[in-house]
């Protein structure tokens, strides 16, 4: 799936590995405009029961409440399907945003793609 292209766009996504666990790379600013354009596309990538969606956020430069809300809603949708979302994120500022929003315990965050892909499957919601 190509990135969202607009001459003024400062965000995008691509899916380098369409198999499960699915990996989607997000980049740029995850704000209200990005959430508007990406929410449906992310939901279309949702894996089946017991599956995993890995959102690689290492190229994200900005994350506001709209971007956080998009990720939380995606996680809730996946949990309802007995699947899970794992974020790959290393930026200390963005990790702090997640912590200050009170989501550090609610979101699964891995330091690298290998760790996310190796995350134990026993924590998939029942």
PDB file of C-alpha atoms in Angstrom:
ATOM      1  CA  UNK A   1       0.000   0.000   0.000  1.00  0.00           C
ATOM      2  CA  UNK A   2       1.612   3.298  -0.989  1.00  0.00           C
ATOM      3  CA  UNK A   3       2.068   6.178   1.389  1.00  0.00           C
ATOM      4  CA  UNK A   4      -0.590   8.843   1.504  1.00  0.00           C
ATOM      5  CA  UNK A   5       0.612  11.388  -1.044  1.00  0.00           C
ATOM      6  CA  UNK A   6      -0.305  15.028  -0.991  1.00  0.00           C
ATOM      7  CA  UNK A   7       2.003  17.923  -1.707  1.00  0.00           C
ATOM      8  CA  UNK A   8       1.374  19.209   1.830  1.00  0.00           C
ATOM      9  CA  UNK A   9       1.330  15.811   3.598  1.00  0.00           C
ATOM     10  CA  UNK A  10       3.827  15.315   6.361  1.00  0.00           C
ATOM     11  CA  UNK A  11       2.834  11.728   7.186  1.00  0.00           C
ATOM     12  CA  UNK A  12       2.439   8.384   5.521  1.00  0.00           C
ATOM     13  CA  UNK A  13       2.339   4.623   5.868  1.00  0.00           C
ATOM     14  CA  UNK A  14       3.491   1.556   4.020  1.00  0.00           C
ATOM     15  CA  UNK A  15       3.201  -2.182   4.534  1.00  0.00           C
ATOM     16  CA  UNK A  16       6.508  -3.862   3.724  1.00  0.00           C
ATOM     17  CA  UNK A  17       5.375  -7.313   4.966  1.00  0.00           C
ATOM     18  CA  UNK A  18       1.687  -8.057   4.270  1.00  0.00           C
ATOM     19  CA  UNK A  19       1.833 -11.510   5.913  1.00  0.00           C
ATOM     20  CA  UNK A  20       0.909 -12.058   9.570  1.00  0.00           C
ATOM     21  CA  UNK A  21       2.315 -10.728  11.809  1.00  0.00           C
ATOM     22  CA  UNK A  22       1.614  -7.698   9.711  1.00  0.00           C
ATOM     23  CA  UNK A  23       4.018  -4.809   9.879  1.00  0.00           C
ATOM     24  CA  UNK A  24       2.994  -1.282   8.969  1.00  0.00           C
ATOM     25  CA  UNK A  25       5.496   1.550   8.970  1.00  0.00           C
ATOM     26  CA  UNK A  26       4.146   4.985   9.859  1.00  0.00           C
ATOM     27  CA  UNK A  27       6.179   8.141   9.351  1.00  0.00           C
ATOM     28  CA  UNK A  28       5.937  11.854   9.916  1.00  0.00           C
ATOM     29  CA  UNK A  29       3.377  13.669  12.027  1.00  0.00           C
ATOM     30  CA  UNK A  30       0.555  11.594  13.523  1.00  0.00           C
ATOM     31  CA  UNK A  31      -1.909  14.392  14.138  1.00  0.00           C
ATOM     32  CA  UNK A  32      -5.598  14.972  13.384  1.00  0.00           C
ATOM     33  CA  UNK A  33      -5.052  15.041   9.611  1.00  0.00           C
ATOM     34  CA  UNK A  34      -3.022  11.818   9.674  1.00  0.00           C
ATOM     35  CA  UNK A  35      -5.572  10.129  11.938  1.00  0.00           C
ATOM     36  CA  UNK A  36      -8.358  11.120   9.525  1.00  0.00           C
ATOM     37  CA  UNK A  37      -6.550   9.603   6.541  1.00  0.00           C
ATOM     38  CA  UNK A  38      -4.939   6.577   8.193  1.00  0.00           C
ATOM     39  CA  UNK A  39      -7.561   5.176  10.586  1.00  0.00           C
ATOM     40  CA  UNK A  40      -9.551   3.290   7.948  1.00  0.00           C
ATOM     41  CA  UNK A  41      -6.433   2.029   6.229  1.00  0.00           C
ATOM     42  CA  UNK A  42      -5.030   0.714   9.506  1.00  0.00           C
ATOM     43  CA  UNK A  43      -8.313  -1.003  10.341  1.00  0.00           C
ATOM     44  CA  UNK A  44      -8.252  -2.685   6.923  1.00  0.00           C
ATOM     45  CA  UNK A  45      -4.920  -4.246   7.891  1.00  0.00           C
ATOM     46  CA  UNK A  46      -6.315  -5.799  11.062  1.00  0.00           C
ATOM     47  CA  UNK A  47      -5.223  -9.425  11.380  1.00  0.00           C
ATOM     48  CA  UNK A  48      -7.608 -12.234  12.161  1.00  0.00           C
ATOM     49  CA  UNK A  49      -8.226 -13.814  15.541  1.00  0.00           C
ATOM     50  CA  UNK A  50      -5.004 -14.330  17.486  1.00  0.00           C
ATOM     51  CA  UNK A  51      -3.017 -12.267  14.973  1.00  0.00           C
ATOM     52  CA  UNK A  52      -0.652  -9.379  15.453  1.00  0.00           C
ATOM     53  CA  UNK A  53      -0.333  -5.979  13.849  1.00  0.00           C
ATOM     54  CA  UNK A  54       3.044  -4.315  14.392  1.00  0.00           C
ATOM     55  CA  UNK A  55       3.071  -0.543  13.934  1.00  0.00           C
ATOM     56  CA  UNK A  56       6.624   0.648  13.409  1.00  0.00           C
ATOM     57  CA  UNK A  57       6.637   4.247  14.639  1.00  0.00           C
ATOM     58  CA  UNK A  58      10.402   4.842  14.548  1.00  0.00           C
ATOM     59  CA  UNK A  59       9.998   7.369  11.712  1.00  0.00           C
ATOM     60  CA  UNK A  60       7.195   9.276  13.473  1.00  0.00           C
ATOM     61  CA  UNK A  61       8.302  12.808  14.330  1.00  0.00           C
ATOM     62  CA  UNK A  62       5.191  14.098  16.132  1.00  0.00           C
ATOM     63  CA  UNK A  63       2.356  12.448  18.034  1.00  0.00           C
ATOM     64  CA  UNK A  64      -0.614  14.364  19.414  1.00  0.00           C
ATOM     65  CA  UNK A  65      -3.843  13.276  21.108  1.00  0.00           C
ATOM     66  CA  UNK A  66      -5.446  12.466  17.733  1.00  0.00           C
ATOM     67  CA  UNK A  67      -2.596  10.145  16.824  1.00  0.00           C
ATOM     68  CA  UNK A  68      -2.698   8.529  20.264  1.00  0.00           C
ATOM     69  CA  UNK A  69      -6.459   8.131  20.022  1.00  0.00           C
ATOM     70  CA  UNK A  70      -6.096   6.474  16.611  1.00  0.00           C
ATOM     71  CA  UNK A  71      -3.646   3.932  18.081  1.00  0.00           C
ATOM     72  CA  UNK A  72      -5.797   3.242  21.146  1.00  0.00           C
ATOM     73  CA  UNK A  73      -8.943   2.769  19.036  1.00  0.00           C
ATOM     74  CA  UNK A  74      -7.034   0.430  16.739  1.00  0.00           C
ATOM     75  CA  UNK A  75      -5.832  -1.562  19.725  1.00  0.00           C
ATOM     76  CA  UNK A  76      -9.384  -1.794  21.110  1.00  0.00           C
ATOM     77  CA  UNK A  77     -10.681  -2.999  17.748  1.00  0.00           C
ATOM     78  CA  UNK A  78      -7.950  -5.636  17.585  1.00  0.00           C
ATOM     79  CA  UNK A  79      -8.584  -6.733  21.164  1.00  0.00           C
ATOM     80  CA  UNK A  80     -12.263  -7.263  20.324  1.00  0.00           C
ATOM     81  CA  UNK A  81     -11.079  -9.642  17.581  1.00  0.00           C
ATOM     82  CA  UNK A  82      -8.681 -11.383  19.994  1.00  0.00           C
ATOM     83  CA  UNK A  83      -5.721  -9.875  18.179  1.00  0.00           C
ATOM     84  CA  UNK A  84      -3.126  -7.378  19.321  1.00  0.00           C
ATOM     85  CA  UNK A  85      -1.194  -4.254  18.402  1.00  0.00           C
ATOM     86  CA  UNK A  86       2.509  -3.861  19.155  1.00  0.00           C
ATOM     87  CA  UNK A  87       4.220  -0.519  18.625  1.00  0.00           C
ATOM     88  CA  UNK A  88       7.897  -0.180  17.726  1.00  0.00           C
ATOM     89  CA  UNK A  89       9.076   3.093  19.185  1.00  0.00           C
ATOM     90  CA  UNK A  90      12.413   4.404  20.453  1.00  0.00           C
ATOM     91  CA  UNK A  91      12.089   8.195  20.449  1.00  0.00           C
ATOM     92  CA  UNK A  92      12.339   9.326  24.106  1.00  0.00           C
ATOM     93  CA  UNK A  93      10.061  12.323  23.493  1.00  0.00           C
ATOM     94  CA  UNK A  94       7.288  10.189  21.964  1.00  0.00           C
ATOM     95  CA  UNK A  95       7.669   7.572  24.704  1.00  0.00           C
ATOM     96  CA  UNK A  96       7.249  10.395  27.211  1.00  0.00           C
ATOM     97  CA  UNK A  97       4.079  11.571  25.437  1.00  0.00           C
ATOM     98  CA  UNK A  98       2.658   8.043  25.790  1.00  0.00           C
ATOM     99  CA  UNK A  99       3.650   7.921  29.458  1.00  0.00           C
ATOM    100  CA  UNK A 100       2.215  11.379  30.243  1.00  0.00           C
ATOM    101  CA  UNK A 101      -1.038  10.428  28.521  1.00  0.00           C
ATOM    102  CA  UNK A 102      -1.310   7.515  30.956  1.00  0.00           C
ATOM    103  CA  UNK A 103      -0.982   4.922  28.194  1.00  0.00           C
ATOM    104  CA  UNK A 104       2.368   3.354  29.097  1.00  0.00           C
ATOM    105  CA  UNK A 105       0.684   0.300  30.622  1.00  0.00           C
ATOM    106  CA  UNK A 106      -2.090   0.160  28.018  1.00  0.00           C
ATOM    107  CA  UNK A 107       0.048   0.058  24.863  1.00  0.00           C
ATOM    108  CA  UNK A 108       2.595  -2.642  24.063  1.00  0.00           C
ATOM    109  CA  UNK A 109       5.849  -0.965  23.026  1.00  0.00           C
ATOM    110  CA  UNK A 110       8.906  -2.767  21.686  1.00  0.00           C
ATOM    111  CA  UNK A 111      12.338  -1.201  21.146  1.00  0.00           C
ATOM    112  CA  UNK A 112      12.905  -2.807  17.745  1.00  0.00           C
ATOM    113  CA  UNK A 113      11.147  -4.777  15.052  1.00  0.00           C
ATOM    114  CA  UNK A 114      12.723  -8.114  16.026  1.00  0.00           C
ATOM    115  CA  UNK A 115      11.456  -7.740  19.603  1.00  0.00           C
ATOM    116  CA  UNK A 116       7.971  -6.853  18.382  1.00  0.00           C
ATOM    117  CA  UNK A 117       7.841  -9.860  16.061  1.00  0.00           C
ATOM    118  CA  UNK A 118       9.092 -12.136  18.847  1.00  0.00           C
ATOM    119  CA  UNK A 119       6.555 -10.857  21.408  1.00  0.00           C
ATOM    120  CA  UNK A 120       4.986 -13.845  23.187  1.00  0.00           C
ATOM    121  CA  UNK A 121       1.606 -14.825  21.805  1.00  0.00           C
ATOM    122  CA  UNK A 122       0.272 -15.807  25.228  1.00  0.00           C
ATOM    123  CA  UNK A 123      -0.739 -12.185  25.899  1.00  0.00           C
ATOM    124  CA  UNK A 124      -3.292 -12.092  23.075  1.00  0.00           C
ATOM    125  CA  UNK A 125      -6.621 -11.225  24.762  1.00  0.00           C
ATOM    126  CA  UNK A 126      -9.065 -14.076  25.262  1.00  0.00           C
TER     127      UNK A 126
END
